[in-house]
mmCIF file of C-alpha atoms in Angstrom:
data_model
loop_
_atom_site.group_PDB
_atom_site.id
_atom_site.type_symbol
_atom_site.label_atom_id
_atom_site.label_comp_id
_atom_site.label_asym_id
_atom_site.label_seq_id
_atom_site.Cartn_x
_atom_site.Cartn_y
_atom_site.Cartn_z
ATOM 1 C CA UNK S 1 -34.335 -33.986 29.895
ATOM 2 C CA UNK S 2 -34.110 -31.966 26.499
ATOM 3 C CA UNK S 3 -31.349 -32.772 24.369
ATOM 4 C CA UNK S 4 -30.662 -31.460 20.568
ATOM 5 C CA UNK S 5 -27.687 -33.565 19.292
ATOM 6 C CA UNK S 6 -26.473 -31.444 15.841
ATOM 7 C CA UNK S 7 -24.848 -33.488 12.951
ATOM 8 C CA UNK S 8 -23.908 -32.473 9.652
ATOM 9 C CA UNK S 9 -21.132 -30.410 9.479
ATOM 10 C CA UNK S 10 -17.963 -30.326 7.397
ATOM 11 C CA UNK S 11 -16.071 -28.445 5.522
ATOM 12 C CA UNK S 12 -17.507 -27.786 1.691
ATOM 13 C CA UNK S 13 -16.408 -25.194 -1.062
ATOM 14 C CA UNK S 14 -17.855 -22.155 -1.929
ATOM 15 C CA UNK S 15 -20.909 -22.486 -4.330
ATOM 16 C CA UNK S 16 -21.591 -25.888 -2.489
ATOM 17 C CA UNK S 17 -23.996 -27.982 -0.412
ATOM 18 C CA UNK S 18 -24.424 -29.368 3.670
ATOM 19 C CA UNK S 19 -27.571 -30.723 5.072
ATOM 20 C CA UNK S 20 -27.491 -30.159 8.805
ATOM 21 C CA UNK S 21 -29.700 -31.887 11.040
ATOM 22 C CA UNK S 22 -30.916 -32.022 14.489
ATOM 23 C CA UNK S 23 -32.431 -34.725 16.611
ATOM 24 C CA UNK S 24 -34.269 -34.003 19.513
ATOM 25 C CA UNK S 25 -35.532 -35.784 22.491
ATOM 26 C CA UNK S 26 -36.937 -35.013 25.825
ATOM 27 C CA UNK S 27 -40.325 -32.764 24.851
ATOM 28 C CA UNK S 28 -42.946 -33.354 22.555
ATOM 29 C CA UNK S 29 -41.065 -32.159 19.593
ATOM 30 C CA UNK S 30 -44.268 -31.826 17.103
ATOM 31 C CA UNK S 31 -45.667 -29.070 19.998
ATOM 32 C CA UNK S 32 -43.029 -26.724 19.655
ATOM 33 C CA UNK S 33 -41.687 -24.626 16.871
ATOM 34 C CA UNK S 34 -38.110 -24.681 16.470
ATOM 35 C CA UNK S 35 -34.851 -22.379 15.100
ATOM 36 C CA UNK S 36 -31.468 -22.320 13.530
ATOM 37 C CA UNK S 37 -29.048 -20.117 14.634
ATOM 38 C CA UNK S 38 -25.295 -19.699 13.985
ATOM 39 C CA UNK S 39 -21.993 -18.165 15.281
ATOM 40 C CA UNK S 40 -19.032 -17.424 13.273
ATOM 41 C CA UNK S 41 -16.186 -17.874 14.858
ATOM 42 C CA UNK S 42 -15.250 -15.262 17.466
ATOM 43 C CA UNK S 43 -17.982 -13.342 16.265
ATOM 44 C CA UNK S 44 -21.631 -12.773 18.105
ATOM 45 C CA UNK S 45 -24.828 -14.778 17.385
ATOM 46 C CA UNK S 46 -27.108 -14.605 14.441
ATOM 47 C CA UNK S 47 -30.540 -16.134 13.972
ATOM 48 C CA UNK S 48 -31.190 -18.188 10.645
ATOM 49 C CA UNK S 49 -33.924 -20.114 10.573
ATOM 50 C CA UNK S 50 -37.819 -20.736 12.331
ATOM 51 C CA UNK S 51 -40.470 -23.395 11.398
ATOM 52 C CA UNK S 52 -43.913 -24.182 12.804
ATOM 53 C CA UNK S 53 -45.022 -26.990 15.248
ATOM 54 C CA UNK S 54 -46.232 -28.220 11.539
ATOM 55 C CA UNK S 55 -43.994 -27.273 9.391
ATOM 56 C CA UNK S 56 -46.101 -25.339 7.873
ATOM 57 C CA UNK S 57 -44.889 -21.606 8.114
ATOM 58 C CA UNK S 58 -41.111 -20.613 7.769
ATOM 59 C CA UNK S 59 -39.050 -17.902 7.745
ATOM 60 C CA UNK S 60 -35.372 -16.866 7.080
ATOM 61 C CA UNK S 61 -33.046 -14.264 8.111
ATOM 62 C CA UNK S 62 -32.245 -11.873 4.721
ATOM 63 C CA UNK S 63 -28.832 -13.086 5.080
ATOM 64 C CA UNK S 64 -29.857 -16.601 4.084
ATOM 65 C CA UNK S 65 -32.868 -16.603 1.979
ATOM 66 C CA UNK S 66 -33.053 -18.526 -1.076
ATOM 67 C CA UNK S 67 -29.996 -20.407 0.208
ATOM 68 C CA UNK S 68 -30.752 -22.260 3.300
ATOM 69 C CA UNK S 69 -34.152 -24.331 3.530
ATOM 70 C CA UNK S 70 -35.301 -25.296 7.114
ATOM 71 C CA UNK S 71 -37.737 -28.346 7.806
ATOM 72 C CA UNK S 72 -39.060 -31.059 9.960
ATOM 73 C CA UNK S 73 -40.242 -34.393 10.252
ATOM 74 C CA UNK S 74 -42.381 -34.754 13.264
ATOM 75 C CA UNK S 75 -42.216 -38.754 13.086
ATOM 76 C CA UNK S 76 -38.724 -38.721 13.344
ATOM 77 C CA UNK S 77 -38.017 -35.489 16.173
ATOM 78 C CA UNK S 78 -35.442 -34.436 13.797
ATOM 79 C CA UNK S 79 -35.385 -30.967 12.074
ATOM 80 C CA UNK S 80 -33.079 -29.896 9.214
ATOM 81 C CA UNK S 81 -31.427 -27.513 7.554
ATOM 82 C CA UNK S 82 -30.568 -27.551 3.740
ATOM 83 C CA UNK S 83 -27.618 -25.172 2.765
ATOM 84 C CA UNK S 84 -27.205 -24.542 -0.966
ATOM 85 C CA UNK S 85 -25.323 -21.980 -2.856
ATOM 86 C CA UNK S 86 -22.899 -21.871 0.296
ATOM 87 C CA UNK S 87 -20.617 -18.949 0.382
ATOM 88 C CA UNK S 88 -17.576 -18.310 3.101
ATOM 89 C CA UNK S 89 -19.783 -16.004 4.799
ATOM 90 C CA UNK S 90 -21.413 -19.003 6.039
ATOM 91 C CA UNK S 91 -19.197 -20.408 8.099
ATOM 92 C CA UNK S 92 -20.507 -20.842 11.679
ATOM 93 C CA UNK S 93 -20.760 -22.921 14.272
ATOM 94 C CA UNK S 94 -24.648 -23.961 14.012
ATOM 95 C CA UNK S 95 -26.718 -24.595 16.599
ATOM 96 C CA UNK S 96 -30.299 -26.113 16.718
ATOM 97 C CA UNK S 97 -32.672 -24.416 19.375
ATOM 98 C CA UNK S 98 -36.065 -24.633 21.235
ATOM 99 C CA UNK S 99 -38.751 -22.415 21.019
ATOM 100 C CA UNK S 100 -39.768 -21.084 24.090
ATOM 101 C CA UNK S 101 -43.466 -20.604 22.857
ATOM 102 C CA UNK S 102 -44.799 -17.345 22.232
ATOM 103 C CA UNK S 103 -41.983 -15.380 23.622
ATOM 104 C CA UNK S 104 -40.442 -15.365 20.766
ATOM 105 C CA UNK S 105 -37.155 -16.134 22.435
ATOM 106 C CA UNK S 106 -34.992 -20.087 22.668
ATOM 107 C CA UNK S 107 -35.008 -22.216 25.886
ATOM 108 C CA UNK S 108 -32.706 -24.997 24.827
ATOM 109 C CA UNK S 109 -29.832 -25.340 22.422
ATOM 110 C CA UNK S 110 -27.370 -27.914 21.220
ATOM 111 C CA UNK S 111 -23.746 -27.887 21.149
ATOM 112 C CA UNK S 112 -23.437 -26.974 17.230
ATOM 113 C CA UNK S 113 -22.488 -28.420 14.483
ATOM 114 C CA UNK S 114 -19.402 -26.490 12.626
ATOM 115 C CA UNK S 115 -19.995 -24.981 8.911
ATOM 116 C CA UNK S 116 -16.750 -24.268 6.934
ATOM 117 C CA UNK S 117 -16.848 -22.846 3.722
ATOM 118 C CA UNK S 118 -13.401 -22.451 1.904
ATOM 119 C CA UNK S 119 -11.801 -23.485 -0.982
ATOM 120 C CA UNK B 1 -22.541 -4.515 12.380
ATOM 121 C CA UNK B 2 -25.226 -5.928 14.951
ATOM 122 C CA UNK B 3 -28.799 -4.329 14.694
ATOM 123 C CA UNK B 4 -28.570 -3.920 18.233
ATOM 124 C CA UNK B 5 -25.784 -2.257 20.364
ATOM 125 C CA UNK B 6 -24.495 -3.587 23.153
ATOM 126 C CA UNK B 7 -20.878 -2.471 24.743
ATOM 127 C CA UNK B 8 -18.160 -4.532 23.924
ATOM 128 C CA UNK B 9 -17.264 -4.787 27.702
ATOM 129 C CA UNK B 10 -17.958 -4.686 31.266
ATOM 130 C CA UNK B 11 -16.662 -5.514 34.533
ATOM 131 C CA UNK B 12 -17.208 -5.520 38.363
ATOM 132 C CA UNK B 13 -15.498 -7.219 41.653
ATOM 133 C CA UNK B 14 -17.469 -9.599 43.310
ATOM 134 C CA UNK B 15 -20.516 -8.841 45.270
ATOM 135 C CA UNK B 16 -21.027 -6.023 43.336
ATOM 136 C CA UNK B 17 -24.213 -5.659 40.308
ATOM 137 C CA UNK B 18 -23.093 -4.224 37.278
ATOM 138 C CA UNK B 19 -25.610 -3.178 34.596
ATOM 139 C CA UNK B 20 -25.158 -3.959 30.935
ATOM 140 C CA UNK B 21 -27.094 -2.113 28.247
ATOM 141 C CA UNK B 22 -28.600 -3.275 25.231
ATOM 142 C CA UNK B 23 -30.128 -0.687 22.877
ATOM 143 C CA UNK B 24 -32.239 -0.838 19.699
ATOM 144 C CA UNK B 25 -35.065 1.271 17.745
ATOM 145 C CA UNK B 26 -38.816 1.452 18.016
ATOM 146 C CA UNK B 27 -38.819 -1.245 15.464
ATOM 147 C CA UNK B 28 -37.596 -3.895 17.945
ATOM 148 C CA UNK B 29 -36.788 -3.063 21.243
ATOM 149 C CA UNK B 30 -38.873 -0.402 22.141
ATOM 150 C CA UNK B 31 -41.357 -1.599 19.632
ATOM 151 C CA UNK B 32 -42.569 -5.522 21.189
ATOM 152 C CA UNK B 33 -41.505 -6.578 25.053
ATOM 153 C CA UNK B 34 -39.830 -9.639 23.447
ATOM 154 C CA UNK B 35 -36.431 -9.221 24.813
ATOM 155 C CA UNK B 36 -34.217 -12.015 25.735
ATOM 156 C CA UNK B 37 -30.955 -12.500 27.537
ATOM 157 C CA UNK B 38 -28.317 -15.154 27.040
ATOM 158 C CA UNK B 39 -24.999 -16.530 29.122
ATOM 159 C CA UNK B 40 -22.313 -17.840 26.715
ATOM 160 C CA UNK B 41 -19.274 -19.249 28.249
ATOM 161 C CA UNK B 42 -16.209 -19.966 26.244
ATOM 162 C CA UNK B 43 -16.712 -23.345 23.840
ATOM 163 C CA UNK B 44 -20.018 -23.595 25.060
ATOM 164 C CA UNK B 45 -24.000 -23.183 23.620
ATOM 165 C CA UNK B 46 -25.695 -20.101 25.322
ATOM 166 C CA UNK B 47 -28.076 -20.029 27.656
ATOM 167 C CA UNK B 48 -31.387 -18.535 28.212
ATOM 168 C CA UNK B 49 -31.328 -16.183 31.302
ATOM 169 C CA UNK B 50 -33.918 -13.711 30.689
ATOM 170 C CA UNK B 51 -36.782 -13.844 27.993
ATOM 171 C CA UNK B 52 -39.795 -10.816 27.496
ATOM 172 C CA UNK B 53 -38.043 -8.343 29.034
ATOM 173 C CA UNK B 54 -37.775 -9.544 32.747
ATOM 174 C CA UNK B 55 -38.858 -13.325 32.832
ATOM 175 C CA UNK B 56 -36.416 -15.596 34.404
ATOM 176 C CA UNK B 57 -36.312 -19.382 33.069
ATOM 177 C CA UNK B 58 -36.673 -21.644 36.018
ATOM 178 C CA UNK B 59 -33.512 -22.336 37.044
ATOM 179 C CA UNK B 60 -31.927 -18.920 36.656
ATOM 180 C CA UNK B 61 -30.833 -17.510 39.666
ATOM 181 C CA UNK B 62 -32.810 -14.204 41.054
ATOM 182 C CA UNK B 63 -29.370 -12.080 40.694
ATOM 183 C CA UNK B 64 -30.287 -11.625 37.394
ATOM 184 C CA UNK B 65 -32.884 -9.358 36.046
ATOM 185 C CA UNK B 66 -33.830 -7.195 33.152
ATOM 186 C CA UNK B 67 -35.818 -4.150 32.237
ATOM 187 C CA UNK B 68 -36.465 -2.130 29.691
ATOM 188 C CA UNK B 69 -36.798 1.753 28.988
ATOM 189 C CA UNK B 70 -37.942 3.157 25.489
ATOM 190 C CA UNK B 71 -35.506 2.036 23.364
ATOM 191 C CA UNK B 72 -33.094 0.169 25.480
ATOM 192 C CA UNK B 73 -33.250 -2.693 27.438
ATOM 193 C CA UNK B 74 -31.147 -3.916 30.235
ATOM 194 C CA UNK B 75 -29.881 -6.731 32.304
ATOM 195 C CA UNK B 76 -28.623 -6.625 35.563
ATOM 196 C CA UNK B 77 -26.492 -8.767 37.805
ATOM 197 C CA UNK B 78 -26.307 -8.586 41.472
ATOM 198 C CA UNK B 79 -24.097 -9.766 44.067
ATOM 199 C CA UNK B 80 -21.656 -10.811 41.313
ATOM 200 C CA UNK B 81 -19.712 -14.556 41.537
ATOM 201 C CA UNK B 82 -16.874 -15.780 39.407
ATOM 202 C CA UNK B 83 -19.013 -17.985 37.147
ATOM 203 C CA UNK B 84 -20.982 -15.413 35.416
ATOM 204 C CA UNK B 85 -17.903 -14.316 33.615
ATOM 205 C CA UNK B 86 -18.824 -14.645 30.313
ATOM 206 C CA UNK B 87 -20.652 -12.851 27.270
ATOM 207 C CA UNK B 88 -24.524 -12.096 27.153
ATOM 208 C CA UNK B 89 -26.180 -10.968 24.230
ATOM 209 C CA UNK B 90 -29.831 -9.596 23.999
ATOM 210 C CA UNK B 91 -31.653 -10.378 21.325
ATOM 211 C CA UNK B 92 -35.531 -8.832 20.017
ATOM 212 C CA UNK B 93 -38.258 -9.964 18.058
ATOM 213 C CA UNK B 94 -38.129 -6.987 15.363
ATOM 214 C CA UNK B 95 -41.633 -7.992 13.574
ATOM 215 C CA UNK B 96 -40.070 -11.125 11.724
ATOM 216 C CA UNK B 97 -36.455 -11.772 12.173
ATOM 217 C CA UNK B 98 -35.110 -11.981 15.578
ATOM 218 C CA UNK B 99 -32.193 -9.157 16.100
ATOM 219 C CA UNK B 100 -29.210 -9.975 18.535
ATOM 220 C CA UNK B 101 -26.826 -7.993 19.951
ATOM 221 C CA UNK B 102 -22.938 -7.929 19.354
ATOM 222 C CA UNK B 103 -22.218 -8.826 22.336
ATOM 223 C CA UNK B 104 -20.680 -7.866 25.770
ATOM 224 C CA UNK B 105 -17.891 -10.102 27.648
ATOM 225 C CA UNK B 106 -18.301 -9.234 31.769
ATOM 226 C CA UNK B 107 -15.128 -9.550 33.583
ATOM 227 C CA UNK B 108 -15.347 -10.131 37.154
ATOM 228 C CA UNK B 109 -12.577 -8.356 38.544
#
Protein backbone atom coordinates (compact mmCIF):
# COMPACT_ATOMS: atom_id res chain seq x y z
CA UNK A 1 0.00 0.00 0.00
CA UNK A 2 1.25 3.75 -0.26
CA UNK A 3 3.00 5.02 2.60
CA UNK A 4 4.94 8.59 2.94
CA UNK A 5 6.84 8.39 6.30
CA UNK A 6 7.93 12.42 6.98
CA UNK A 7 11.20 13.08 8.99
CA UNK A 8 12.92 16.15 9.66
CA UNK A 9 11.35 18.26 11.91
CA UNK A 10 12.44 20.23 14.96
CA UNK A 11 12.39 23.16 16.38
CA UNK A 12 15.07 25.91 14.80
CA UNK A 13 15.34 29.81 15.28
CA UNK A 14 14.25 32.36 13.19
CA UNK A 15 16.70 33.16 10.26
CA UNK A 16 17.57 29.34 10.36
CA UNK A 17 17.67 26.02 8.49
CA UNK A 18 15.53 22.26 8.42
CA UNK A 19 15.77 19.80 5.66
CA UNK A 20 12.57 17.79 5.64
CA UNK A 21 12.29 14.67 3.89
CA UNK A 22 9.93 12.11 2.76
CA UNK A 23 10.26 8.47 1.90
CA UNK A 24 7.86 6.79 -0.03
CA UNK A 25 6.91 3.31 -0.84
CA UNK A 26 4.09 1.46 -2.35
CA UNK A 27 3.85 3.17 -6.16
CA UNK A 28 6.33 3.79 -8.61
CA UNK A 29 7.55 6.93 -7.06
CA UNK A 30 9.66 8.25 -10.28
CA UNK A 31 5.90 8.15 -12.22
CA UNK A 32 4.29 10.55 -10.17
CA UNK A 33 4.87 14.15 -9.35
CA UNK A 34 4.72 14.99 -5.85
CA UNK A 35 3.84 18.14 -3.19
CA UNK A 36 4.53 19.79 0.09
CA UNK A 37 1.95 21.11 1.97
CA UNK A 38 1.66 22.49 5.54
CA UNK A 39 -0.75 23.34 8.43
CA UNK A 40 -0.11 25.70 11.14
CA UNK A 41 -1.41 24.83 14.03
CA UNK A 42 -5.19 25.21 14.39
CA UNK A 43 -5.13 26.94 11.29
CA UNK A 44 -6.39 25.52 7.63
CA UNK A 45 -4.12 23.97 4.94
CA UNK A 46 -1.69 25.63 2.65
CA UNK A 47 0.11 24.22 -0.36
CA UNK A 48 4.03 24.77 -0.58
CA UNK A 49 5.69 22.93 -2.82
CA UNK A 50 5.29 20.65 -6.47
CA UNK A 51 8.06 18.84 -8.48
CA UNK A 52 7.97 16.75 -11.65
CA UNK A 53 8.07 12.89 -12.10
CA UNK A 54 11.83 14.21 -13.04
CA UNK A 55 12.54 16.69 -11.08
CA UNK A 56 12.74 18.75 -13.58
CA UNK A 57 10.01 21.55 -13.21
CA UNK A 58 9.11 23.16 -9.75
CA UNK A 59 7.12 25.52 -8.33
CA UNK A 60 6.45 27.35 -4.98
CA UNK A 61 3.69 29.00 -3.27
CA UNK A 62 4.62 33.11 -3.05
CA UNK A 63 4.65 32.57 0.55
CA UNK A 64 7.79 30.46 0.32
CA UNK A 65 9.80 31.32 -2.64
CA UNK A 66 13.37 31.86 -2.43
CA UNK A 67 13.18 30.16 0.98
CA UNK A 68 12.13 26.65 0.68
CA UNK A 69 13.75 24.39 -2.18
CA UNK A 70 11.81 21.13 -3.06
CA UNK A 71 13.57 18.02 -4.76
CA UNK A 72 13.86 14.38 -5.43
CA UNK A 73 15.93 11.53 -5.85
CA UNK A 74 14.17 8.93 -7.83
CA UNK A 75 16.85 6.12 -6.79
CA UNK A 76 16.15 6.58 -3.39
CA UNK A 77 11.85 7.23 -3.39
CA UNK A 78 12.62 10.01 -1.13
CA UNK A 79 11.70 13.70 -1.85
CA UNK A 80 12.86 16.75 0.14
CA UNK A 81 12.36 19.88 1.21
CA UNK A 82 15.15 22.49 2.02
CA UNK A 83 13.97 25.39 4.37
CA UNK A 84 16.33 28.37 4.60
CA UNK A 85 15.86 31.81 5.86
CA UNK A 86 13.08 30.25 8.23
CA UNK A 87 10.83 32.74 9.81
CA UNK A 88 7.95 31.95 12.66
CA UNK A 89 5.49 32.16 10.02
CA UNK A 90 6.69 28.86 9.10
CA UNK A 91 5.73 26.86 11.59
CA UNK A 92 3.48 23.97 10.44
CA UNK A 93 2.88 20.70 10.67
CA UNK A 94 4.28 19.44 7.10
CA UNK A 95 3.01 16.92 5.25
CA UNK A 96 4.38 15.11 2.09
CA UNK A 97 1.61 14.22 -0.58
CA UNK A 98 0.81 12.26 -3.82
CA UNK A 99 -0.08 13.57 -6.93
CA UNK A 100 -3.11 12.37 -8.19
CA UNK A 101 -1.98 12.89 -11.91
CA UNK A 102 -3.41 15.47 -13.93
CA UNK A 103 -6.11 16.49 -11.61
CA UNK A 104 -4.17 18.64 -10.13
CA UNK A 105 -5.39 17.55 -6.74
CA UNK A 106 -3.33 14.85 -3.76
CA UNK A 107 -4.40 11.18 -3.28
CA UNK A 108 -2.14 10.22 -0.43
CA UNK A 109 -0.49 12.03 2.43
CA UNK A 110 1.73 11.34 5.38
CA UNK A 111 1.27 12.03 8.91
CA UNK A 112 3.60 15.32 8.98
CA UNK A 113 6.48 16.22 10.19
CA UNK A 114 6.22 19.38 12.76
CA UNK A 115 8.15 22.82 11.82
CA UNK A 116 8.75 25.20 14.81
CA UNK A 117 10.28 28.33 14.37
CA UNK A 118 10.93 30.40 17.63
CA UNK A 119 13.56 31.80 19.40
CA UNK B 1 -7.21 35.20 4.87
CA UNK B 2 -7.89 32.01 2.59
CA UNK B 3 -8.22 32.74 -1.25
CA UNK B 4 -11.19 30.77 -1.09
CA UNK B 5 -14.25 31.08 1.28
CA UNK B 6 -15.69 28.50 2.86
CA UNK B 7 -18.10 28.90 6.16
CA UNK B 8 -16.53 28.39 9.25
CA UNK B 9 -19.35 25.88 10.22
CA UNK B 10 -22.02 23.51 9.55
CA UNK B 11 -24.14 20.98 11.03
CA UNK B 12 -26.96 18.38 10.53
CA UNK B 13 -28.59 15.27 12.60
CA UNK B 14 -28.05 12.09 11.22
CA UNK B 15 -29.60 10.85 8.10
CA UNK B 16 -29.87 14.10 6.96
CA UNK B 17 -27.38 15.80 3.75
CA UNK B 18 -26.16 19.03 4.49
CA UNK B 19 -24.45 21.12 1.79
CA UNK B 20 -21.25 23.02 2.36
CA UNK B 21 -20.13 25.81 0.05
CA UNK B 22 -16.90 26.66 -1.20
CA UNK B 23 -16.56 29.85 -3.28
CA UNK B 24 -13.77 31.45 -5.33
CA UNK B 25 -13.26 33.80 -8.57
CA UNK B 26 -13.06 33.11 -12.26
CA UNK B 27 -9.41 32.79 -11.70
CA UNK B 28 -9.76 29.42 -9.90
CA UNK B 29 -12.89 28.02 -9.27
CA UNK B 30 -14.99 29.03 -11.88
CA UNK B 31 -11.98 29.36 -14.06
CA UNK B 32 -10.49 25.25 -14.36
CA UNK B 33 -12.88 22.13 -13.06
CA UNK B 34 -9.94 21.21 -10.77
CA UNK B 35 -11.70 21.21 -7.53
CA UNK B 36 -10.92 18.93 -4.75
CA UNK B 37 -12.42 17.95 -1.44
CA UNK B 38 -10.71 16.78 1.71
CA UNK B 39 -11.86 14.97 5.27
CA UNK B 40 -9.57 16.04 8.15
CA UNK B 41 -10.24 14.52 11.44
CA UNK B 42 -8.69 15.83 14.57
CA UNK B 43 -4.64 14.83 14.80
CA UNK B 44 -4.95 13.28 11.64
CA UNK B 45 -3.58 13.84 7.65
CA UNK B 46 -6.60 14.71 5.34
CA UNK B 47 -8.09 12.82 3.02
CA UNK B 48 -9.01 12.99 -0.53
CA UNK B 49 -12.86 12.71 -0.96
CA UNK B 50 -13.62 14.49 -4.04
CA UNK B 51 -11.11 15.66 -6.83
CA UNK B 52 -12.25 17.70 -10.44
CA UNK B 53 -15.24 18.82 -9.26
CA UNK B 54 -17.32 15.55 -8.70
CA UNK B 55 -14.81 12.52 -8.93
CA UNK B 56 -14.89 10.24 -6.03
CA UNK B 57 -11.47 8.34 -5.11
CA UNK B 58 -12.20 4.69 -4.94
CA UNK B 59 -12.97 4.05 -1.69
CA UNK B 60 -15.08 7.09 -0.90
CA UNK B 61 -18.41 6.35 -0.11
CA UNK B 62 -21.30 7.54 -2.76
CA UNK B 63 -22.86 9.93 0.13
CA UNK B 64 -20.53 12.27 -0.90
CA UNK B 65 -20.60 14.37 -3.94
CA UNK B 66 -19.67 17.70 -5.36
CA UNK B 67 -20.65 20.19 -7.98
CA UNK B 68 -19.93 23.24 -9.08
CA UNK B 69 -21.83 26.50 -10.26
CA UNK B 70 -19.93 29.63 -11.72
CA UNK B 71 -17.93 30.61 -9.12
CA UNK B 72 -18.67 28.26 -6.33
CA UNK B 73 -18.30 24.85 -5.84
CA UNK B 74 -19.92 22.48 -3.49
CA UNK B 75 -19.86 19.27 -1.62
CA UNK B 76 -22.57 17.43 -0.39
CA UNK B 77 -23.19 14.76 2.18
CA UNK B 78 -26.10 12.52 2.36
CA UNK B 79 -27.61 10.34 4.79
CA UNK B 80 -25.19 11.79 7.38
CA UNK B 81 -23.24 9.22 10.10
CA UNK B 82 -21.23 10.20 13.12
CA UNK B 83 -17.82 9.68 11.50
CA UNK B 84 -17.88 12.37 9.00
CA UNK B 85 -17.64 14.89 11.74
CA UNK B 86 -14.81 16.64 10.89
CA UNK B 87 -13.40 19.64 8.68
CA UNK B 88 -13.27 19.61 4.74
CA UNK B 89 -11.55 22.07 2.85
CA UNK B 90 -11.75 22.60 -1.02
CA UNK B 91 -8.98 23.46 -2.65
CA UNK B 92 -8.45 24.79 -6.78
CA UNK B 93 -5.87 24.76 -9.21
CA UNK B 94 -5.75 28.74 -9.76
CA UNK B 95 -3.28 28.57 -12.98
CA UNK B 96 -0.09 27.74 -10.78
CA UNK B 97 -0.51 27.59 -7.11
CA UNK B 98 -3.14 25.44 -5.72
CA UNK B 99 -5.74 27.68 -3.49
CA UNK B 100 -7.46 26.00 -0.38
CA UNK B 101 -10.13 26.94 1.52
CA UNK B 102 -10.25 28.05 5.30
CA UNK B 103 -12.03 25.56 6.22
CA UNK B 104 -15.45 24.29 7.54
CA UNK B 105 -15.83 21.89 10.77
CA UNK B 106 -19.44 19.77 10.22
CA UNK B 107 -21.05 18.90 13.40
CA UNK B 108 -23.35 16.09 13.35
CA UNK B 109 -25.91 16.97 15.67
Amino acid sequence: QVQLVESGGGVVQPGGSLRLSCAASGFTFSSREMHWLRQAPGKGLEWVAIISSDGTYKNYANSVKGRLTISRDNSKNTVDLQMNSLRPEDSALYYCARDISGSYSVDYWGQGTLVTVSS
Amino acid sequence: QSALTQPPSASGSPGQSVTISCTGTSSDVGGYNFVSWYQQHPGKAPKLMIYEVSKRPSGVPDRFSGSKSGNTASLTVSGLQAEDEADYYCSSFAGSPWVFGGGTKLTVL
